[in-house]
Structure formats: C-alpha cells, structure tokens
mmCIF file of C-alpha atoms in Angstrom:
data_model
loop_
_atom_site.group_PDB
_atom_site.id
_atom_site.type_symbol
_atom_site.label_atom_id
_atom_site.label_comp_id
_atom_site.label_asym_id
_atom_site.label_seq_id
_atom_site.Cartn_x
_atom_site.Cartn_y
_atom_site.Cartn_z
ATOM 1 C CA GLN A 13 13.115 -14.764 -4.091
ATOM 2 C CA VAL A 14 13.135 -11.143 -3.042
ATOM 3 C CA GLN A 15 11.270 -8.669 -5.141
ATOM 4 C CA VAL A 16 10.720 -4.955 -5.010
ATOM 5 C CA VAL A 17 8.080 -3.687 -7.619
ATOM 6 C CA GLU A 18 7.260 -0.025 -8.055
ATOM 7 C CA SER A 19 4.135 1.305 -9.772
ATOM 8 C CA GLY A 20 2.231 4.626 -10.185
ATOM 9 C CA GLY A 21 4.536 6.711 -12.383
ATOM 10 C CA GLY A 22 3.023 8.720 -15.172
ATOM 11 C CA SER A 23 2.932 12.126 -16.832
ATOM 12 C CA VAL A 24 1.389 15.194 -15.148
ATOM 13 C CA GLN A 25 1.621 18.965 -15.707
ATOM 14 C CA ALA A 26 3.488 21.055 -13.260
ATOM 15 C CA GLY A 27 1.491 21.371 -9.986
ATOM 16 C CA GLY A 28 -0.080 18.031 -10.403
ATOM 17 C CA SER A 29 0.119 14.925 -8.081
ATOM 18 C CA LEU A 30 1.213 11.356 -8.310
ATOM 19 C CA ARG A 31 1.321 8.444 -5.849
ATOM 20 C CA LEU A 32 4.006 5.860 -6.200
ATOM 21 C CA SER A 33 3.750 2.424 -4.660
ATOM 22 C CA CYS A 34 6.271 -0.156 -3.951
ATOM 23 C CA ALA A 35 5.720 -3.586 -2.825
ATOM 24 C CA ALA A 36 8.310 -5.958 -1.378
ATOM 25 C CA SER A 37 7.954 -9.669 -1.217
ATOM 26 C CA GLY A 38 10.010 -12.722 -0.527
ATOM 27 C CA TYR A 39 11.692 -11.744 2.552
ATOM 28 C CA THR A 40 11.972 -14.089 5.462
ATOM 29 C CA TYR A 41 13.358 -11.454 7.613
ATOM 30 C CA GLY A 42 12.645 -7.846 7.026
ATOM 31 C CA PRO A 43 13.005 -5.448 5.060
ATOM 32 C CA PHE A 44 13.621 -2.970 7.896
ATOM 33 C CA CYS A 45 14.280 0.091 5.675
ATOM 34 C CA MET A 46 12.819 1.078 2.349
ATOM 35 C CA GLY A 47 13.510 4.029 0.260
ATOM 36 C CA TRP A 48 12.885 5.999 -2.797
ATOM 37 C CA PHE A 49 15.524 7.267 -5.249
ATOM 38 C CA ARG A 50 15.182 9.054 -8.587
ATOM 39 C CA GLN A 51 17.440 9.654 -11.321
ATOM 40 C CA ALA A 52 17.070 12.332 -14.220
ATOM 41 C CA PRO A 53 18.770 11.747 -17.597
ATOM 42 C CA GLY A 54 22.548 12.710 -17.197
ATOM 43 C CA LYS A 55 22.336 13.016 -13.436
ATOM 44 C CA GLU A 56 23.380 10.716 -10.628
ATOM 45 C CA ARG A 57 20.838 8.732 -8.703
ATOM 46 C CA GLU A 58 19.481 10.844 -5.849
ATOM 47 C CA GLY A 59 17.908 9.675 -2.675
ATOM 48 C CA VAL A 60 14.485 11.218 -2.011
ATOM 49 C CA ALA A 61 13.027 9.634 1.156
ATOM 50 C CA ASP A 62 13.306 6.599 3.335
ATOM 51 C CA ILE A 63 11.158 4.952 5.998
ATOM 52 C CA ASP A 64 11.805 2.158 8.497
ATOM 53 C CA ILE A 65 9.262 -0.467 9.676
ATOM 54 C CA ASP A 66 8.671 1.714 12.905
ATOM 55 C CA GLY A 67 7.552 4.588 10.838
ATOM 56 C CA ARG A 68 10.559 6.717 11.257
ATOM 57 C CA SER A 69 11.318 8.549 8.100
ATOM 58 C CA SER A 70 13.345 11.298 6.492
ATOM 59 C CA ILE A 71 13.052 13.326 3.311
ATOM 60 C CA ILE A 72 15.183 15.494 1.218
ATOM 61 C CA GLU A 73 14.889 19.331 1.691
ATOM 62 C CA SER A 74 13.951 20.015 -1.892
ATOM 63 C CA VAL A 75 10.612 17.984 -1.696
ATOM 64 C CA LYS A 76 9.639 18.738 1.925
ATOM 65 C CA GLY A 77 6.114 19.938 2.137
ATOM 66 C CA ARG A 78 5.343 18.455 -1.271
ATOM 67 C CA PHE A 79 6.188 14.816 -0.902
ATOM 68 C CA SER A 80 5.347 12.365 1.831
ATOM 69 C CA ILE A 81 6.272 8.859 2.532
ATOM 70 C CA SER A 82 4.455 6.233 4.167
ATOM 71 C CA LEU A 83 4.419 2.533 4.826
ATOM 72 C CA ASP A 84 1.754 -0.230 5.143
ATOM 73 C CA SER A 85 3.644 -2.724 7.219
ATOM 74 C CA SER A 86 1.101 -5.407 7.033
ATOM 75 C CA LYS A 87 1.385 -5.352 3.116
ATOM 76 C CA VAL A 88 5.082 -4.368 3.095
ATOM 77 C CA THR A 89 4.095 -1.780 0.810
ATOM 78 C CA MET A 90 5.629 1.877 0.733
ATOM 79 C CA TYR A 91 4.063 4.828 -0.872
ATOM 80 C CA LEU A 92 5.395 8.143 -2.040
ATOM 81 C CA GLN A 93 2.795 10.862 -2.434
ATOM 82 C CA MET A 94 3.968 13.636 -4.650
ATOM 83 C CA ASN A 95 2.139 16.850 -4.643
ATOM 84 C CA ASN A 96 2.877 20.154 -6.542
ATOM 85 C CA LEU A 97 5.301 18.436 -8.811
ATOM 86 C CA LYS A 98 7.748 20.540 -10.560
ATOM 87 C CA PRO A 99 9.648 19.883 -13.806
ATOM 88 C CA ASP A 100 12.923 19.178 -11.637
ATOM 89 C CA ASP A 101 11.083 16.308 -10.272
ATOM 90 C CA ALA A 102 10.896 14.373 -13.418
ATOM 91 C CA GLY A 103 12.952 11.269 -13.738
ATOM 92 C CA THR A 104 12.867 7.577 -13.090
ATOM 93 C CA TYR A 105 11.869 6.711 -9.573
ATOM 94 C CA TYR A 106 13.297 3.596 -7.870
ATOM 95 C CA CYS A 107 12.276 1.808 -4.857
ATOM 96 C CA ALA A 108 14.760 -0.018 -2.717
ATOM 97 C CA ALA A 109 14.859 -2.067 0.399
ATOM 98 C CA GLU A 110 17.294 -3.353 2.982
ATOM 99 C CA THR A 111 17.338 -5.754 5.781
ATOM 100 C CA ARG A 112 19.095 -3.316 7.912
ATOM 101 C CA TRP A 113 17.647 -0.248 9.778
ATOM 102 C CA CYS A 114 17.756 3.164 7.994
ATOM 103 C CA ARG A 115 20.511 5.314 8.759
ATOM 104 C CA TYR A 116 19.361 7.954 11.367
ATOM 105 C CA CYS A 117 20.942 11.340 11.252
ATOM 106 C CA SER A 118 18.689 13.472 13.434
ATOM 107 C CA GLY A 119 15.935 13.696 10.909
ATOM 108 C CA VAL A 120 18.249 14.769 8.066
ATOM 109 C CA TYR A 121 18.050 12.448 5.061
ATOM 110 C CA CYS A 122 21.376 10.493 4.968
ATOM 111 C CA GLN A 123 20.834 7.186 2.920
ATOM 112 C CA PHE A 124 23.156 5.958 0.229
ATOM 113 C CA PRO A 125 22.289 3.847 -2.720
ATOM 114 C CA SER A 126 24.834 1.514 -1.567
ATOM 115 C CA ASP A 127 22.851 0.954 1.752
ATOM 116 C CA PHE A 128 20.153 -0.899 -0.064
ATOM 117 C CA GLU A 129 20.274 -4.524 -1.141
ATOM 118 C CA SER A 130 17.331 -4.810 -3.487
ATOM 119 C CA TRP A 131 15.929 -2.500 -6.128
ATOM 120 C CA GLY A 132 12.856 -2.279 -8.244
ATOM 121 C CA GLN A 133 13.015 -1.740 -11.938
ATOM 122 C CA GLY A 134 11.921 1.967 -11.810
ATOM 123 C CA THR A 135 8.946 3.835 -12.746
ATOM 124 C CA GLN A 136 8.843 7.040 -15.038
ATOM 125 C CA VAL A 137 7.717 10.311 -13.743
ATOM 126 C CA THR A 138 7.188 13.144 -16.348
ATOM 127 C CA VAL A 139 6.316 16.701 -15.387
ATOM 128 C CA SER A 140 5.564 19.121 -18.153
ATOM 129 C CA SER A 141 5.670 22.903 -17.464
#
C-alpha cells in the first residue's frame, strides 16, 4: 500500500526556519517525481517545488532563495528547507508523489496537483509576524 507521510511543520516567527520531510513507501516502481504543495485558508492549493529521482528540481519564484528541495533516493524521502519564512508562507503543506517523471519546463515550475497520484495528510506551518 502506497503511503506518503509528511512531518516537520510547526510555528515560527517571521524570519525563522523549518524543515519539512516526506517519506514515501509501498512503491514497487517509483515514485519518479515528488513535490510540495501548500494551501492557505480560503485559497487554492499552490505548487511550491518538485524534484525527480535524478535530482532535477524546480521551485516557484516567490520562495526562490529562501526554500530548497532535496531528495534522499535511498530513503525515498524528500525535504523542504524553508528559511526566512514570511507570514505569506503559512498554510498546510502537502507532499505528493507520482510514478511519472516531473514535468520539465526549462527550469520553470510547472506541476499541477492533478499530476500527482498520492498525497500526504498535510502538515501545518504557522508564521507569526
């Protein structure tokens, strides 16, 4: 049974840091692409970053230079290091995985929620000003 489980959310003050983890298990083939999405109350789910098993990644402009995504292929675990957090970064962060390769758009982030087959339950990130 495929499972995708996030951890590492919490509450920080603006300017603080958090590291989210996402472990995927139960796959007999893949996943080949993993990604982070976030959703603030009253807003649509927004893609943040993705990475494939070869390490190729993309990230949205609003978090570039502050967030970084990485993957430990041996553990099938993905990380999102979030530095210099802002109140606008707050929300529920979701991990997702798929057995297809990530879309590649010349380094520009271009994943859609519908691209992903498996989702975690979400982890809350709160940023106070």
